[in-house]
CSV table of C-alpha atoms in Angstrom, one decimal:
chain,number,residue,atom,x,y,z
A,1,MET,CA,7.7,5.6,13.9
A,2,ILE,CA,8.1,6.8,10.8
A,3,PRO,CA,7.6,10.9,10.3
A,4,VAL,CA,5.2,12.4,8.3
A,5,SER,CA,6.2,15.9,8.6
A,6,PRO,CA,9.4,16.7,10.2
A,7,GLY,CA,8.7,20.4,11.2
A,8,ALA,CA,5.1,19.4,12.8
A,9,ALA,CA,5.4,21.3,16.4
A,10,ALA,CA,4.1,19.4,19.5
A,11,VAL,CA,0.6,21.4,19.1
A,12,PRO,CA,0.4,22.7,15.6
A,13,TYR,CA,-1.1,26.0,14.7
A,14,GLY,CA,-1.2,26.9,18.2
A,15,ARG,CA,-3.8,25.2,19.6
A,16,PRO,CA,-4.8,21.6,20.5
A,17,VAL,CA,-5.9,19.1,18.1
A,18,GLU,CA,-9.0,16.7,18.7
A,19,SER,CA,-8.3,12.8,18.5
A,20,VAL,CA,-9.7,11.0,15.5
A,21,ASN,CA,-10.3,8.3,18.1
A,22,ALA,CA,-12.9,10.8,19.5
A,23,ARG,CA,-14.4,11.0,15.4
A,24,VAL,CA,-14.7,7.2,15.1
A,25,ARG,CA,-17.8,5.6,16.1
A,26,GLU,CA,-17.4,2.1,17.5
A,27,PRO,CA,-18.7,-1.0,15.4
A,28,LYS,CA,-21.8,-2.5,16.7
A,29,GLN,CA,-21.0,-5.8,14.8
A,30,GLU,CA,-18.1,-7.7,13.4
A,31,ARG,CA,-19.4,-7.3,10.2
A,32,SER,CA,-19.3,-3.3,10.6
A,33,ARG,CA,-15.6,-3.6,11.7
A,34,LEU,CA,-14.6,-5.7,8.8
A,35,SER,CA,-16.3,-3.1,6.3
A,36,PHE,CA,-14.4,-0.2,8.0
A,37,ASP,CA,-11.1,-1.9,7.5
A,38,LYS,CA,-11.8,-2.4,3.9
A,39,ALA,CA,-12.2,1.2,3.4
A,40,LEU,CA,-9.0,2.2,5.3
A,41,ASP,CA,-7.4,-0.1,2.9
A,42,ALA,CA,-9.3,1.6,-0.2
A,43,VAL,CA,-8.3,4.9,1.3
A,44,VAL,CA,-4.6,3.9,1.5
A,45,ALA,CA,-4.6,2.7,-1.7
A,46,LEU,CA,-6.2,5.4,-3.6
A,47,LEU,CA,-3.7,7.9,-1.6
A,48,VAL,CA,-1.1,5.7,-3.0
A,49,GLU,CA,-2.1,6.0,-6.6
A,50,ARG,CA,-3.3,9.7,-6.8
A,51,ARG,CA,-0.6,11.1,-4.1
A,52,SER,CA,-3.7,13.3,-2.8
A,53,ASP,CA,-7.0,13.3,-1.8
A,54,ALA,CA,-8.8,13.9,-4.9
A,55,PHE,CA,-11.1,11.1,-4.5
A,56,THR,CA,-14.9,10.9,-2.8
A,57,LEU,CA,-16.2,8.5,-0.5
A,58,ALA,CA,-18.1,7.0,-3.2
A,59,ASP,CA,-14.6,6.1,-4.7
A,60,VAL,CA,-13.7,4.5,-1.1
A,61,ALA,CA,-16.9,2.6,-1.0
A,62,GLN,CA,-16.4,1.3,-4.8
A,63,ARG,CA,-12.8,0.2,-4.3
A,64,ALA,CA,-13.4,-1.3,-0.7
A,65,GLY,CA,-16.6,-3.3,-2.0
A,66,VAL,CA,-18.7,-1.6,0.7
A,67,SER,CA,-21.7,0.7,1.1
A,68,THR,CA,-21.2,4.5,1.5
A,69,GLY,CA,-23.8,3.8,4.2
A,70,SER,CA,-21.4,1.4,6.3
A,71,ILE,CA,-18.5,4.3,6.2
A,72,TYR,CA,-20.7,7.0,7.2
A,73,GLY,CA,-21.8,4.8,10.1
A,74,ARG,CA,-18.4,5.1,11.3
A,75,VAL,CA,-17.2,8.6,10.4
A,76,SER,CA,-18.9,12.0,9.6
A,77,SER,CA,-16.6,13.3,6.6
A,78,LYS,CA,-13.9,12.0,4.1
A,79,ASP,CA,-11.4,13.9,6.1
A,80,ASP,CA,-11.9,11.7,9.3
A,81,LEU,CA,-11.8,8.7,7.4
A,82,ILE,CA,-8.4,9.7,6.0
A,83,ARG,CA,-7.2,10.6,9.3
A,84,ALA,CA,-8.5,7.3,10.9
A,85,ALA,CA,-6.3,5.6,7.8
A,86,HIS,CA,-3.2,7.8,8.8
A,87,VAL,CA,-3.5,6.6,12.3
A,88,ARG,CA,-3.6,2.9,11.6
A,89,GLU,CA,-0.9,3.5,9.3
A,90,MET,CA,1.5,5.3,11.8
A,91,ALA,CA,0.6,2.3,14.2
A,92,ARG,CA,1.8,-0.3,11.8
A,93,ILE,CA,4.8,1.7,10.8
A,94,GLY,CA,5.8,2.2,14.1
A,95,GLU,CA,5.8,-1.3,15.2
A,96,GLU,CA,8.1,-2.0,12.2
A,97,GLN,CA,10.4,0.8,13.4
A,98,ARG,CA,10.7,-0.5,17.0
A,99,ALA,CA,11.1,-4.0,15.6
A,100,ALA,CA,14.0,-2.8,13.4
A,101,PHE,CA,16.0,-1.0,16.0
A,102,ALA,CA,15.5,-3.5,18.6
A,103,GLY,CA,18.0,-6.0,17.6
A,104,PRO,CA,21.4,-5.8,19.3
A,105,ALA,CA,24.6,-4.4,17.6
A,106,PRO,CA,26.8,-7.2,15.9
A,107,GLU,CA,29.8,-8.1,18.0
A,108,GLY,CA,32.9,-6.5,17.0
A,109,GLU,CA,31.4,-3.8,15.0
A,110,THR,CA,33.2,-0.7,14.5
A,111,PHE,CA,31.8,2.6,15.1
A,112,GLY,CA,32.1,3.3,11.0
A,113,GLU,CA,30.0,0.0,10.6
A,114,ALA,CA,27.4,1.0,13.4
A,115,VAL,CA,27.0,4.3,11.6
A,116,GLU,CA,26.4,2.5,8.2
A,117,ARG,CA,23.8,0.0,9.9
A,118,VAL,CA,21.7,2.7,12.1
A,119,LEU,CA,21.8,5.2,8.9
A,120,GLY,CA,20.7,2.2,6.8
A,121,THR,CA,17.8,0.8,9.1
A,122,ALA,CA,16.3,4.3,9.1
A,123,ALA,CA,16.8,4.9,5.1
A,124,GLU,CA,15.2,1.3,4.5
A,125,LEU,CA,12.2,2.0,6.9
A,126,LEU,CA,11.9,5.0,5.0
A,127,ARG,CA,12.1,3.9,1.6
A,128,ARG,CA,9.8,0.8,2.1
A,129,ASN,CA,7.2,3.1,3.4
A,130,ALA,CA,7.5,6.2,1.1
A,131,PRO,CA,4.6,5.6,-1.2
A,132,VAL,CA,2.1,5.6,1.9
A,133,LEU,CA,4.1,8.4,3.7
A,134,GLY,CA,4.1,11.0,0.8
A,135,PRO,CA,0.7,11.7,0.3
A,136,PHE,CA,-0.2,11.9,4.0
A,137,MET,CA,2.9,14.2,4.2
A,138,LEU,CA,1.7,16.7,1.6
A,139,LEU,CA,-1.9,16.3,3.7
A,140,ALA,CA,0.1,17.5,6.5
A,141,ASN,CA,0.6,21.2,5.2
A,142,THR,CA,-3.0,21.7,5.5
A,143,ASP,CA,-4.4,19.1,8.1
A,144,ALA,CA,-3.6,19.5,11.8
A,145,GLN,CA,-4.1,16.5,13.2
A,146,ILE,CA,-2.2,14.5,10.4
A,147,ALA,CA,1.0,17.3,11.2
A,148,GLU,CA,0.7,16.5,14.8
A,149,LEU,CA,1.0,12.8,14.7
A,150,GLY,CA,3.3,13.2,12.0
A,151,GLY,CA,5.8,15.2,14.3
A,152,ALA,CA,5.4,12.7,17.1
A,153,ALA,CA,6.5,10.1,14.6
A,154,HIS,CA,9.3,12.3,13.3
A,155,ALA,CA,10.5,12.6,16.8
A,156,GLU,CA,10.4,9.1,17.2
A,157,LEU,CA,12.4,7.9,14.7
A,158,ARG,CA,15.4,10.9,15.6
A,159,ASP,CA,15.4,9.4,18.9
A,160,ALA,CA,15.6,5.7,17.7
A,161,PHE,CA,18.7,6.8,15.5
A,162,VAL,CA,20.3,9.0,18.1
A,163,ALA,CA,20.0,6.2,21.0
A,164,ALA,CA,21.1,3.8,18.7
A,165,LEU,CA,24.7,5.7,18.1
A,166,ALA,CA,24.9,7.4,21.5
A,167,GLU,CA,25.7,3.7,22.4
A,168,ARG,CA,29.1,4.5,20.9
A,169,GLU,CA,29.0,7.9,22.7
A,170,ASP,CA,32.7,7.5,23.8
A,171,GLU,CA,33.9,7.6,20.2
A,172,ILE,CA,32.4,10.3,19.3
A,173,ARG,CA,34.8,13.4,19.3
A,174,HIS,CA,32.2,16.2,19.0
A,175,PRO,CA,32.0,18.1,22.5
A,176,ASP,CA,28.3,18.0,22.4
A,177,PRO,CA,27.5,14.1,21.1
A,178,HIS,CA,23.9,14.5,21.9
A,179,ARG,CA,23.4,17.4,19.5
A,180,ALA,CA,25.9,16.1,16.9
A,181,LEU,CA,23.7,13.1,16.5
A,182,GLU,CA,20.4,15.2,16.2
A,183,TRP,CA,22.0,17.2,13.5
A,184,SER,CA,23.4,13.9,11.9
A,185,PHE,CA,19.8,12.6,11.6
A,186,THR,CA,18.8,15.9,10.2
A,187,VAL,CA,20.7,16.2,7.6
A,188,VAL,CA,20.5,12.4,6.6
A,189,TYR,CA,16.2,12.8,7.0
A,190,SER,CA,16.5,15.7,4.6
A,191,VAL,CA,18.3,14.2,1.8
A,192,LEU,CA,16.5,11.0,2.2
A,193,ALA,CA,13.2,12.6,2.1
A,194,ARG,CA,14.1,14.6,-1.1
A,195,TRP,CA,15.2,11.6,-2.7
A,196,LEU,CA,11.7,9.8,-1.6
A,197,ALA,CA,9.9,12.6,-2.5
A,198,LEU,CA,8.4,12.9,1.0
A,199,GLY,CA,6.5,16.0,1.4
A,200,SER,CA,7.5,17.4,-2.2
A,201,THR,CA,6.5,16.5,-5.7
A,202,GLN,CA,8.3,13.3,-7.4
A,203,GLN,CA,10.0,16.0,-9.8
A,204,ALA,CA,12.9,16.4,-7.4
A,205,SER,CA,13.1,12.6,-6.4
A,206,GLY,CA,15.5,10.0,-7.5
A,207,GLU,CA,18.4,12.1,-8.2
A,208,GLY,CA,21.5,9.8,-7.9
A,209,GLU,CA,22.0,6.1,-7.1
A,210,TRP,CA,20.7,5.0,-3.6
A,211,SER,CA,23.4,2.9,-2.5
A,212,GLU,CA,25.7,5.9,-3.5
A,213,ILE,CA,23.7,8.3,-1.3
A,214,LEU,CA,23.8,6.0,1.6
A,215,VAL,CA,27.3,5.2,1.4
A,216,ASP,CA,28.1,9.4,1.2
A,217,LEU,CA,25.9,9.8,4.1
A,218,ALA,CA,27.2,7.3,6.3
A,219,ARG,CA,30.9,8.6,5.4
A,220,MET,CA,29.7,12.3,6.1
A,221,VAL,CA,28.2,11.3,9.4
A,222,LEU,CA,31.4,9.2,10.4
A,223,ALA,CA,33.6,12.3,9.5
A,224,PHE,CA,31.6,14.9,11.4
A,225,LEU,CA,31.2,12.7,14.6
A,226,THR,CA,34.7,11.6,15.2
A,227,GLN,CA,36.6,14.8,13.7
A,228,PRO,CA,38.2,16.6,16.6
A,229,GLU,CA,37.2,20.2,17.9
A,230,PRO,CA,39.5,22.3,16.1
A,231,PRO,CA,41.7,24.5,18.5
A,232,ARG,CA,40.6,28.3,18.9
A,233,LYS,CA,42.4,30.9,17.6
A,234,ARG,CA,44.0,32.9,20.1
A,235,ARG,CA,43.3,36.8,19.4
A,236,ARG,CA,45.9,39.0,19.1
A,237,ARG,CA,46.3,41.6,21.5
């Protein structure tokens, strides 16, 4: 699943976080469910437009074409509505991610080509969903539940990246292949997140050509993974 907050711990802020599912009341009618789906669509649209939660439930209701009463019939606050939208979007992106990494590697693929393919898969997932992920990542700085789900999503993307390249572990020269792959993902994610303004302002985004960045990252990762460990210098007696 796509990450929302790479630094989120399993239990952020040192305490368990209540699931948003416990705060969303089940609909009594199909019409109520459809109205709530429209409200969630409106929340996502407003977050993308404003890159913050600087809107009211009245704004959501107007955008969705539903009453504020129908929203309050399902949740108690705007925060819970935003959290419900986050859960839905993470589930959607998670399915997209699993499908992207599910395909078999092309026959005859070199290790360098595998690095390019796996890195490109992760990069395009992030880029395609950046408009939605960006504002949620900013909210994760102050919302424990969004941070928790974001941390789990980040770990899932990391694990997918590592697992895809671990299939070629025999071609990795680093003495600790798993750690090397995790470190490679950390660097790749950091560079891409900055370019896409994930978790930061847009002022630092878009520096350099996207295609060139992917090429440079692939070369860097390949060199790091295939560089043999240098011999240790003997200490002088």
